[in-house]
XYZ file of C-alpha atoms in Angstrom:
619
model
C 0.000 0.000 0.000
C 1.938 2.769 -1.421
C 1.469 6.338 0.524
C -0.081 8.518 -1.775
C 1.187 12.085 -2.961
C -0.823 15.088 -1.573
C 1.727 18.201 -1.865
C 0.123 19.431 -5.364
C -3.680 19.132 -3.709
C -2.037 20.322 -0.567
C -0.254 23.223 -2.675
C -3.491 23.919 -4.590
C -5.938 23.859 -1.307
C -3.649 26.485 0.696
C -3.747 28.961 -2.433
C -7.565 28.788 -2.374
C -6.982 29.321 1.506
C -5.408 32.393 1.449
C -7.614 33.686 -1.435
C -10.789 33.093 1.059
C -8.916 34.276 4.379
C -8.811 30.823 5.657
C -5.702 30.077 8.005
C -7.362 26.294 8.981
C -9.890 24.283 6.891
C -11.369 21.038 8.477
C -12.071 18.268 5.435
C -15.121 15.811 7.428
C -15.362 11.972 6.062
C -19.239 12.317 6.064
C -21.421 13.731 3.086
C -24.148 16.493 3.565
C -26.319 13.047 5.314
C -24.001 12.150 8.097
C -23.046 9.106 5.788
C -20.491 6.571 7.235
C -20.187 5.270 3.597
C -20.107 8.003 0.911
C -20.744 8.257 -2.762
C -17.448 9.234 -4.716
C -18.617 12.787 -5.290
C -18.121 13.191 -1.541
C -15.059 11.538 -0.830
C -13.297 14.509 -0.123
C -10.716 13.632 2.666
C -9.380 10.687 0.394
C -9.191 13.594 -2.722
C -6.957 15.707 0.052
C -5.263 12.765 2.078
C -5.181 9.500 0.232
C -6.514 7.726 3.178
C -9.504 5.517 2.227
C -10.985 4.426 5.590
C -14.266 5.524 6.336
C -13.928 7.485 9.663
C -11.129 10.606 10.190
C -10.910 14.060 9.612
C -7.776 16.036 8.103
C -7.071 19.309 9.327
C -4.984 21.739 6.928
C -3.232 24.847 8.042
C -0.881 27.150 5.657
C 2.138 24.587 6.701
C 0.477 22.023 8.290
C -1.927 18.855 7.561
C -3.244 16.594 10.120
C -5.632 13.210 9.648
C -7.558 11.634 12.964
C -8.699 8.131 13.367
C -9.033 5.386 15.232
C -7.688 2.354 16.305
C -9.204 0.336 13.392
C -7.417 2.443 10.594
C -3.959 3.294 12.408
C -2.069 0.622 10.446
C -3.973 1.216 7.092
C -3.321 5.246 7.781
C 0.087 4.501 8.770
C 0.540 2.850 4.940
C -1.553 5.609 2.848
C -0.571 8.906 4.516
C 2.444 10.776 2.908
C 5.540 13.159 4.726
C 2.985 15.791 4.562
C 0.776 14.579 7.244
C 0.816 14.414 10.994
C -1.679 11.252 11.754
C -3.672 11.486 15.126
C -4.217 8.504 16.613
C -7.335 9.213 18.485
C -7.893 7.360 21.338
C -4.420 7.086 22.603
C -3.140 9.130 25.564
C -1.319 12.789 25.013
C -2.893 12.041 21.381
C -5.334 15.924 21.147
C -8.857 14.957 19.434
C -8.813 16.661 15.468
C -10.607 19.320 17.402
C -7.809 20.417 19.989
C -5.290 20.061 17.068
C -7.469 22.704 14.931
C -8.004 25.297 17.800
C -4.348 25.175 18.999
C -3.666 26.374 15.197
C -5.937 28.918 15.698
C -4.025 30.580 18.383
C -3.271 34.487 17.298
C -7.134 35.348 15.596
C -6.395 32.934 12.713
C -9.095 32.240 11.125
C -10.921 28.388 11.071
C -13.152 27.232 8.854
C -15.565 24.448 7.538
C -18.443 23.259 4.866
C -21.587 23.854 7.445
C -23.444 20.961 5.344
C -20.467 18.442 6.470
C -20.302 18.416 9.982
C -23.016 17.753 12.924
C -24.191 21.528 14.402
C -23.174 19.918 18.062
C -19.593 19.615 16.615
C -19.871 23.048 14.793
C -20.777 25.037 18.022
C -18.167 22.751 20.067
C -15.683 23.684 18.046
C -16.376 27.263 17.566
C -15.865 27.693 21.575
C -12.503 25.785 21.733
C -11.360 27.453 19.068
C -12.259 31.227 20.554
C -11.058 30.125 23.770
C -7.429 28.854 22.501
C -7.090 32.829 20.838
C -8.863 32.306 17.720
C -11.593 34.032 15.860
C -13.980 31.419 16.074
C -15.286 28.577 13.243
C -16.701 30.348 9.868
C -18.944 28.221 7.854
C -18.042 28.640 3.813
C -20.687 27.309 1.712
C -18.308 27.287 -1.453
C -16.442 23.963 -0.229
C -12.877 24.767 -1.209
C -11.709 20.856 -1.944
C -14.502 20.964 -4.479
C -13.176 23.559 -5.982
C -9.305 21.962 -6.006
C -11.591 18.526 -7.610
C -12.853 21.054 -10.135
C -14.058 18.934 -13.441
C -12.880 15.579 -12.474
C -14.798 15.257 -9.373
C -17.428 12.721 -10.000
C -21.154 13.774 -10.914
C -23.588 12.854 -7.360
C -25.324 9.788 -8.588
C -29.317 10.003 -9.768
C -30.101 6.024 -9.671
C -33.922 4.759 -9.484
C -35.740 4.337 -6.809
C -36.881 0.601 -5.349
C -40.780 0.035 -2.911
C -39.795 -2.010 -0.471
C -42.909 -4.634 -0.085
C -44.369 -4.653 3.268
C -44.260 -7.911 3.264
C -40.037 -7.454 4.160
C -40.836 -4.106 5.692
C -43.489 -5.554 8.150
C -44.848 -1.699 8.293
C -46.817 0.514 6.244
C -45.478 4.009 5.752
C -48.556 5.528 7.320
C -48.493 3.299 10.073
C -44.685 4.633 11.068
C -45.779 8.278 10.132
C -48.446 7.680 12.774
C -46.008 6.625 15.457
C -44.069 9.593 14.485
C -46.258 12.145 14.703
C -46.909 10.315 18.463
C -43.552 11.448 19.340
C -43.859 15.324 18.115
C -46.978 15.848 19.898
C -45.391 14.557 22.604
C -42.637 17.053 22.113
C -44.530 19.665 21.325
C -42.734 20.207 17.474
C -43.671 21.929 14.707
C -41.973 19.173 12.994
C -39.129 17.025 11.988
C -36.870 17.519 9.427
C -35.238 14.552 8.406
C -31.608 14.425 6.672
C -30.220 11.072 7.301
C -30.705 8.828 4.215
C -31.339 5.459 5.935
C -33.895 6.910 8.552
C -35.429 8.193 5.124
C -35.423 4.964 3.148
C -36.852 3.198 6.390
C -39.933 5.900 7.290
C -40.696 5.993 3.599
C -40.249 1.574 2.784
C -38.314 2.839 -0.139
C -34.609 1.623 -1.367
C -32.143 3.025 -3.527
C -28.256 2.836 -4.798
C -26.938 6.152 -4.454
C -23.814 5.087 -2.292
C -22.376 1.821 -2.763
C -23.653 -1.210 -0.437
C -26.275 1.052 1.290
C -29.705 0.704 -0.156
C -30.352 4.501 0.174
C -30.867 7.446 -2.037
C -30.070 11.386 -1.909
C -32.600 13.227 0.096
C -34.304 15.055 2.729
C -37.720 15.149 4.006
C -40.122 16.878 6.771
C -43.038 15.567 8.734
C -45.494 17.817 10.191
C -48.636 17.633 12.364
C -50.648 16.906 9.295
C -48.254 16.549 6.005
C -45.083 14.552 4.868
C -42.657 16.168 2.127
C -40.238 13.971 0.827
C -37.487 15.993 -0.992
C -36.053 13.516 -3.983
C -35.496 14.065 -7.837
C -38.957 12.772 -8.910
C -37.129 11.256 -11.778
C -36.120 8.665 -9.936
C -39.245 7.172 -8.662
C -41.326 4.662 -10.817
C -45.020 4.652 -11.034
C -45.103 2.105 -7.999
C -42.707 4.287 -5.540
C -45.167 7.078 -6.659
C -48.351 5.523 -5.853
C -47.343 4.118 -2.671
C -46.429 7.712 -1.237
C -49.532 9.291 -2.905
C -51.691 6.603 -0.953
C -49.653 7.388 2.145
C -49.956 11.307 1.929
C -46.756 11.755 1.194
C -45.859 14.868 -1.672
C -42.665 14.747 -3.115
C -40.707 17.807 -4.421
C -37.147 17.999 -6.011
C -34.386 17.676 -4.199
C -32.533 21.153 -3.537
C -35.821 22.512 -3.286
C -35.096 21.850 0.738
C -33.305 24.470 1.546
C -35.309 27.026 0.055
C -38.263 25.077 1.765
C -36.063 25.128 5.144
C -35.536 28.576 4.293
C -39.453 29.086 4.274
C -40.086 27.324 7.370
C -37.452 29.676 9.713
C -39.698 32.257 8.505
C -43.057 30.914 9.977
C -41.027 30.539 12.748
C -40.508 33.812 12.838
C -44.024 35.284 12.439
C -45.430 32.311 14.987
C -42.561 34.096 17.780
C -43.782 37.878 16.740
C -47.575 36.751 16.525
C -46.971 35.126 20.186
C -45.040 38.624 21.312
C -42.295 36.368 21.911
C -38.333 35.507 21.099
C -39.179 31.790 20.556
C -41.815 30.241 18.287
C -44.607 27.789 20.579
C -43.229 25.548 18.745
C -40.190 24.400 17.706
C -38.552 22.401 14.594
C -36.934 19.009 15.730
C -33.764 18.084 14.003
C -31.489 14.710 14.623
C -28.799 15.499 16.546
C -26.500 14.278 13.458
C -27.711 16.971 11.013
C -25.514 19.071 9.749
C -24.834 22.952 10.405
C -26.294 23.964 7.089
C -29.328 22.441 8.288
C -29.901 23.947 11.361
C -28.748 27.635 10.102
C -30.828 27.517 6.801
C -34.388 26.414 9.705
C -33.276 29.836 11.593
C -30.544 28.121 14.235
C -30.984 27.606 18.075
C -33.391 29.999 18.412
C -36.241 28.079 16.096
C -34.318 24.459 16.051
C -34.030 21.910 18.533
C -31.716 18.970 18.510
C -32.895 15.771 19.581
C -31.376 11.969 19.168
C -33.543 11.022 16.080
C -37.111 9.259 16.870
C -36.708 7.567 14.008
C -33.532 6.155 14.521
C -34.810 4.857 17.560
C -37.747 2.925 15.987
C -35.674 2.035 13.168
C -32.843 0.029 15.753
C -36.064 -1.783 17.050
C -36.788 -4.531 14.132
C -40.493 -6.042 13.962
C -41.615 -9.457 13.620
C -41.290 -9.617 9.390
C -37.521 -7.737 10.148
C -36.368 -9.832 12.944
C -37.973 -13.110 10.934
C -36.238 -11.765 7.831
C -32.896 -11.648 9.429
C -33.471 -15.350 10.510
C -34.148 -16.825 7.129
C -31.317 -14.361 5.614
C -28.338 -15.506 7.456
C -29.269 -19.236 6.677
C -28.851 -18.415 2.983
C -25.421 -16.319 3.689
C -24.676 -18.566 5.916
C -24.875 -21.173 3.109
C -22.540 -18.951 0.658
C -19.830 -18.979 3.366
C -19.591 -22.605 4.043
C -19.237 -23.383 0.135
C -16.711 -20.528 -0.186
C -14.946 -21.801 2.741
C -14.799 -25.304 1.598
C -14.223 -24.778 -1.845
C -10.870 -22.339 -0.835
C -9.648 -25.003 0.936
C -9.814 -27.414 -1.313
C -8.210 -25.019 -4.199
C -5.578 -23.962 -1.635
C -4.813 -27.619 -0.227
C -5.644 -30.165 -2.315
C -5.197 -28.527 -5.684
C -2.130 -26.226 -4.927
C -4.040 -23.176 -6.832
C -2.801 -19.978 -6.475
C -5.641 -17.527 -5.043
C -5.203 -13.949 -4.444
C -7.291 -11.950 -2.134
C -9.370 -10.404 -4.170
C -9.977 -13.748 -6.567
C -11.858 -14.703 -3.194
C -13.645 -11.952 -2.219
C -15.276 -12.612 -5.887
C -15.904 -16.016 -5.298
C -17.460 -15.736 -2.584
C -19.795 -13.070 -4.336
C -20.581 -15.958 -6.750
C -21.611 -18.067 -3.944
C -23.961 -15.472 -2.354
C -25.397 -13.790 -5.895
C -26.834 -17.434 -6.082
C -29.029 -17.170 -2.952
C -32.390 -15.979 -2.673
C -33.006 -12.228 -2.693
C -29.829 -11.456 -2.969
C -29.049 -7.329 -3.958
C -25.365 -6.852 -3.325
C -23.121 -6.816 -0.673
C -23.371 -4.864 2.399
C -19.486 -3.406 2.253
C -16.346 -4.442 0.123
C -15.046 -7.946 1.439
C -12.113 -8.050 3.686
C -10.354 -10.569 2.444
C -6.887 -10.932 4.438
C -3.843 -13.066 4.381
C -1.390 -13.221 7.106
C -0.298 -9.591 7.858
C -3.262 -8.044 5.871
C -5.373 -9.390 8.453
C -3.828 -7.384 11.165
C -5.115 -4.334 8.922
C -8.546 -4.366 10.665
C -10.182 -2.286 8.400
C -8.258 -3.970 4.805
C -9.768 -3.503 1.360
C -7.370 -5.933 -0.936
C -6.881 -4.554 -4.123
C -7.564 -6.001 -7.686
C -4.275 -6.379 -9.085
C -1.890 -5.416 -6.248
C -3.465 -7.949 -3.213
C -2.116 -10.624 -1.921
C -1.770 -14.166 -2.882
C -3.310 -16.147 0.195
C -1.247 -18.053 2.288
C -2.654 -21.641 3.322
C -0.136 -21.400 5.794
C -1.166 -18.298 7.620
C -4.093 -17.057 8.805
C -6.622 -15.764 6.910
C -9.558 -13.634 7.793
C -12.766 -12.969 6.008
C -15.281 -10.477 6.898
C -17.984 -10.167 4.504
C -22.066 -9.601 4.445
C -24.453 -9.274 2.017
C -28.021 -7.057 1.340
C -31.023 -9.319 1.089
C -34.493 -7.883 0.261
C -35.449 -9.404 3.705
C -31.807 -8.359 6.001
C -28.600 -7.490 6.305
C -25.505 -10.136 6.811
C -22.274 -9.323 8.477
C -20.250 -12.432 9.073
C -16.451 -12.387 9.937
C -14.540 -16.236 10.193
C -11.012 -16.936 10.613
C -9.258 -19.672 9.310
C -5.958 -21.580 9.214
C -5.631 -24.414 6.723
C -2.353 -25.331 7.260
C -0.651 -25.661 10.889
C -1.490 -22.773 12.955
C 1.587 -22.154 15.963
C 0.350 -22.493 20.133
C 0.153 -18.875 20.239
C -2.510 -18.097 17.349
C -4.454 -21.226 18.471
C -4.590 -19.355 22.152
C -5.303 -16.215 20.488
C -8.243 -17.745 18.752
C -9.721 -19.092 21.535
C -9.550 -15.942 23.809
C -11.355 -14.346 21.143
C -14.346 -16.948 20.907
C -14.310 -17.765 24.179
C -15.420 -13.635 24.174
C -17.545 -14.487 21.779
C -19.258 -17.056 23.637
C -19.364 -15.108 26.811
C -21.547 -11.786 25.325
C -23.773 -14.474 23.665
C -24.680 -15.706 26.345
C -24.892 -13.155 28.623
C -28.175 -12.310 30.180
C -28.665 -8.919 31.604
C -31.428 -6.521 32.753
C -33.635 -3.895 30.764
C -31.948 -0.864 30.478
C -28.579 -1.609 30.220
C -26.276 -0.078 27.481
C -23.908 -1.834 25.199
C -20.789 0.365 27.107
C -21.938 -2.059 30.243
C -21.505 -5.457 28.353
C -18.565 -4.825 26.470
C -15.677 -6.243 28.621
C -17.512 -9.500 28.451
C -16.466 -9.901 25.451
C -12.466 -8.898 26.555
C -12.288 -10.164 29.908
C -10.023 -13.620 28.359
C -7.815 -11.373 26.076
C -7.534 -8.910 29.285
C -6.158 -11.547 31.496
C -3.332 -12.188 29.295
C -2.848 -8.462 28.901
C -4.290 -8.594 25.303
C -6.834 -6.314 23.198
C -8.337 -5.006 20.643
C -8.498 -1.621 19.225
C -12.143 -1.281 18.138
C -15.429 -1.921 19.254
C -17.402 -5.071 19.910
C -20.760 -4.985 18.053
C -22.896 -2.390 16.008
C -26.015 -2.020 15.181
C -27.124 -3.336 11.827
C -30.160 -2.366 9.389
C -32.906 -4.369 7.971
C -31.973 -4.506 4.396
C -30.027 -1.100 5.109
C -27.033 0.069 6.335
C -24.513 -2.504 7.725
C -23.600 0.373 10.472
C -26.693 1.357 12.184
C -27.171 3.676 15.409
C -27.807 4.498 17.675
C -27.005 1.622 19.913
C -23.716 -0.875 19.664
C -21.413 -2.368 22.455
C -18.099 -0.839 22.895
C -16.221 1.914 24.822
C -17.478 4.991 22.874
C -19.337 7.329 24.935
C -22.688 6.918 22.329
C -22.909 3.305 23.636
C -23.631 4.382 27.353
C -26.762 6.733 26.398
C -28.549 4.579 24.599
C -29.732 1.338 26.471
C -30.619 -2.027 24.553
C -33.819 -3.062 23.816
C -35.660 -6.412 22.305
C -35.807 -6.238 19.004
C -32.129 -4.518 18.449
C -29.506 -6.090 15.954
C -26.379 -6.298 16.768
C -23.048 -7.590 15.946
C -21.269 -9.640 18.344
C -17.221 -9.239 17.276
C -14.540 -9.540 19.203
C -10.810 -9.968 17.655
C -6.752 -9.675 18.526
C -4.583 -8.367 15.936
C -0.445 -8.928 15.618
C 0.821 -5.903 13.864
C 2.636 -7.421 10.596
C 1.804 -10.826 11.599
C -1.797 -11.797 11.549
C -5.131 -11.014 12.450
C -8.525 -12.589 14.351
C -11.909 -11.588 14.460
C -14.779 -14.033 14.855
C -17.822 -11.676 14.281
C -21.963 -13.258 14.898
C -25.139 -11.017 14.084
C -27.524 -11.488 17.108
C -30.491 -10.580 17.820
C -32.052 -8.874 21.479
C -34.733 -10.519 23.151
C -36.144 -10.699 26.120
C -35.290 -13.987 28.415
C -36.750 -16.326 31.416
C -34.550 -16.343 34.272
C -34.834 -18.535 37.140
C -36.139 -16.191 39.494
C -38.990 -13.823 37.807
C -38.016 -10.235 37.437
C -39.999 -8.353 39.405
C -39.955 -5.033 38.182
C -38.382 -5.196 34.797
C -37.812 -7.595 32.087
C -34.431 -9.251 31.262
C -32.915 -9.369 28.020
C -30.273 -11.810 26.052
C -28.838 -12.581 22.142
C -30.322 -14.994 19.785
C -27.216 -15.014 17.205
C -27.810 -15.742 13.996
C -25.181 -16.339 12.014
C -25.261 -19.899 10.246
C -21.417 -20.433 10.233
C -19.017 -22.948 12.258
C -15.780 -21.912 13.579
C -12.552 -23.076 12.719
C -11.360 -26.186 14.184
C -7.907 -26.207 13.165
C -7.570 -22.883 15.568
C -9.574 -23.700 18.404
C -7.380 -24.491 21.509
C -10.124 -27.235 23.496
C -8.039 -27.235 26.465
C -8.904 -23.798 27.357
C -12.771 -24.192 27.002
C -14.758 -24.980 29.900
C -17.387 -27.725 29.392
C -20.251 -25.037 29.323
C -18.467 -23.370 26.059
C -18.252 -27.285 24.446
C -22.045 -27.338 24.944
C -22.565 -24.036 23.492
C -20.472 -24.754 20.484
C -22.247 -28.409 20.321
C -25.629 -26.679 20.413
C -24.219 -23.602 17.702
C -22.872 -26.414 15.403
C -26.458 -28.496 15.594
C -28.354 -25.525 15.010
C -26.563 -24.860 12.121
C -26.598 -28.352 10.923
C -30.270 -28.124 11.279
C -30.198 -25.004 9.023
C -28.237 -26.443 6.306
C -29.994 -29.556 5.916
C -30.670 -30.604 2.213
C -28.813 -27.466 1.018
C -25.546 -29.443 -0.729
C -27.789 -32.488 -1.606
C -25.171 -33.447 -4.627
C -21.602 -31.432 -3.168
C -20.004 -33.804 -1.428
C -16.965 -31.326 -0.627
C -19.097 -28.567 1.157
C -21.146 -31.567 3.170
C -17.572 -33.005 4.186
C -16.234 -29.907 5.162
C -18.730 -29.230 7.081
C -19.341 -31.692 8.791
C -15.756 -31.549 10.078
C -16.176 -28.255 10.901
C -19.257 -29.225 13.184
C -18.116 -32.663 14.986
C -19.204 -32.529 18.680
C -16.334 -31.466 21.266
């Protein structure tokens, strides 16, 4: 992975700098949506940077760049990141956030500034006051984003693909019926409405699915629910007679896309009248926005004095899958499970019995093969990390067509892969060794499941967040004075994104305000990585549900995981003399239920039957 060459973009950004009266411009990963996963028009940091990971932020000064990330990207960072940048390893100790980095080099008045439609207003305003208080003249928003203008001609158009219904039958819910529960939640509030900018919460209120940004089923948009109306703001050319039907019979109008702001624009001014009419210097009623919405949007509905922040409503509902979503997750991972455990057998045999020569990304395809021949299958759900030996250690690794890898069978290798169904979302990571794996990455393997294991089986009361749970999963790796440097589950859409908030299990402050709740996805994902040696993650889907326990709760209900992932773990790694008998049982009962699962699906492939049922004999 070859660092790339930023001083002629670095060269070209400053000039425009200095033109504008900028002394320190902040370049966000996330589109004008809060997107996690971006469409290439947006992919601004990697234009600047050359880093491809999907979370940091660079910071460039008139001499100065700086990228932040986290643990999961610090190797791959390491790799991509020329002389001309300072990396920020956020997380680790004396290591300032992006933010303190920007304000101290705004000491002295300099000025700071940032594309308001890129960045959350609870960061904007954050910023602003570190940035006054270290000397400097505060955070200016400039609507004219200046890496656009570096991009110029070549940046790519913003894509304009059709829009999909998705059935009720997979959504379980009409439109009108979540519209309902909504509006519930604004009365409650007291809101004038809310305005709606994240393009998954979108695609789930309205049942609609699109292909705007690669392996997330979403399209461009906004929209705004009122009292009494729902405007969804989308190019109309994009929408077939079906999508427009459904919304018509829903009450939902559609107008064009940009027309938002101007609409947003529209809305701070009834604001405005409703606070003069009332002799007041707030509206009775405010607009909600999610607290992930961007500056833009918040300044263009009339800012803090008409807007209100909230942690989306419909983010909430969203995390909490029905029946048809939480059934459709089921029957999903059986099928992907499938795929896996014919790609898995059928690499070993190429790798082992016919000496072929496989590079990474040869199997990432292959396995796309496998899964494009299940049932409802739409794509996959992000690119494959396919990993041998070192690359593995990479924990975020995107192999690359041409310059990957040839795999090892003498190494590790990792896989982490999912697909979109019209019915769920996979996520499935397996290691495996085919060859001889040493003591010490048999040990590692089985700290990491025996984590696995542990947060499966854990059983805990309503109301606790996924911050509590998390060092179930470590507690083995701990002991031995071993980690891992990212977090243990996420939550995960229904035939959406593969990242979904706002609840997940890990160490970042977000997982301690949000509690779980039946219903909830998760992934379950524990791992250990050797810098430039290997790496381990064995990764579940699982669902939240609530549990009997011996002695009946008396005042509130406790919860527990169904996981269901269809895969078996890898023999060849698993240490058995560190397993207690109760994790044999749970890996006899895993290995049944799968069995179970997979029965009459390689009637006729004798190699994927063998291998698995190899993979599956009782401990």
């Amino acid at each position: 992975m070859a660092p790339f060459n930023s001083t002629s973009r670095l060269a070209a950004l400053r000039s425009l700098m200095r033109e504008k009266g900028v002394d320190v411009y902040i370049v966000p990963s996330e589109d004008s949506h809060s997107s996690e996963y971006i469409a290439p028009c947006d992919a601004r940091r990697k234009f600047i940077s050359g880093f491809t990971g999907s979370a940091g932020t660079a910071v460039v000064t008139l001499d100065k760049a700086a990228l932040a990330t986290d643990g999961r990207y610090f190797n791959q960072a390491g790799q991509q990141l020329d002389a001309n940048w300072h990396l920020l390893k956020t997380g680790l100790p004396d290591v300032p956030t992006w933010q303190e980095w920007a304000s101290e080099q705004a000491a002295g008045g300099k000025v700071v500034a940032v594309d308001p439609s890129l960045i959350p207003s609870s960061v904007a305003e954050k910023l602003d006051e570190m940035v006054q208080k270290a000397g400097g003249s505060g955070l200016k928003a400039v609507s004219q984003n200046l890496i656009d203008l570096v991009w110029g001609d070549e940046r790519p158009a913003r894509p304009s693909n059709p829009v999909v219904l998705l059935p009720e039958k997979y959504s379980g819910k009409s439109t009108a019926a979540k519209l309902a529960d909504l509006r519930k939640e604004l009365d409650k509030k007291k809101a004038a409405a809310f305005v709606l900018s994240m393009l998954d919460e979108i695609a789930w209120l309205f049942n609609l699915r699109g292909s705007d940004i690669i392996y997330n089923p979403v399209f461009f948009s906004y929209a705004v629910v009122t009292s009494d109306s729902a405007t969804l703001y989308v190019d109309e050319s994009k929408l077939d007679a079906e999508c427009k039907g459904y919304l018509a019979q829903n009450n939902v109008s559609v107008k064009p896309y940009e027309a938002f702001w101007e609409d947003a624009e529209d809305l701070a001014s009834a604001a405005m009248s409703a606070a003069e009419a009332a002799g007041a210097a707030e509206p009775p009623k405010k607009y909600f926005i999610s607290n992930k919405a961007s500056w833009a949007v918040k300044l263009a509905l009339g800012g803090s004095r008409f807007v209100e922040e909230i942690r989306s409503p419909v983010g909430d509902a969203k995390a909490v899958k029905n029946e048809t979503e939480l059934e459709g997750m089921r029957q999903c991972h059986i099928r992907d499970g499938a795929a896996l455990i014919r790609f898995f057998a059928w690499l070993e045999d190429q790798l082992i019995n016919k000496k072929a020569v496989i590079d990474e990304v040869a199997a990432a395809d292959k396995l796309e093969e496998f899964r494009k021949e299940e049932k409802d299958f739409m794509g996959l759900s992000f690119d494959t990390i396919s990993a041998t030996g070192p690359n593995g250690a990479i924990i975020h690794y995107k192999p690359e067509r041409g310059s990957c890898a040839i795999i090892d069978p003498n190494a590790i290798y990792l896989c982490d892969s999912g697909g979109q169904y019209l019915d769920g979302t996979t996520d499935t990571t397996r290691t495996l060794h085919f060859g001889t794996p040493t003591p010490e990455q048999k040990k590692a393997y089985t700290l990491v499941l025996k984590g696995n294991i542990a947060l499966d089986t854990a059983v805990f009361p309503k109301g606790t967040t996924g911050f509590a749970i998390d060092c179930l999963a470590r507690q083995f790796l701990w002991k031995k004075g071993m980690d891992y440097r990212h977090g243990t589950g996420h939550g995960v859409g229904s035939y959406l994104n593969v990242h979904e908030g706002p609840i997940g299990i890990g160490t970042r402050k977000q997982y301690a305000d949000v509690a779980l709740a039946a219903g909830n996805v998760l992934s379950i994902e524990p791992g250990y990585y050797e810098d430039g040696a290997y790496g381990i993650r064995i990764e579940n889907l699982a669902l939240v549900k609530e549990v009997k326990t011996e002695v009946p709760p008396s005042d509130r209900p406790f919860l527990g995981f169904e996981h269901v992932t269809m895969v078996p773990y890898c023999r060849n790694l698993i240490d058995e003399s560190l397993l207690t008998e109760q994790e044999k049982e749970w890996l006899n009962e895993s290995n049944r239920t799968i069995l179970e699962k997979m029965k009459g699906r390689f009637d006729g492939d004798e190699l994927t039957k063998a291998w698995l049922e190899r993979e599956t004999r009782p401990f």
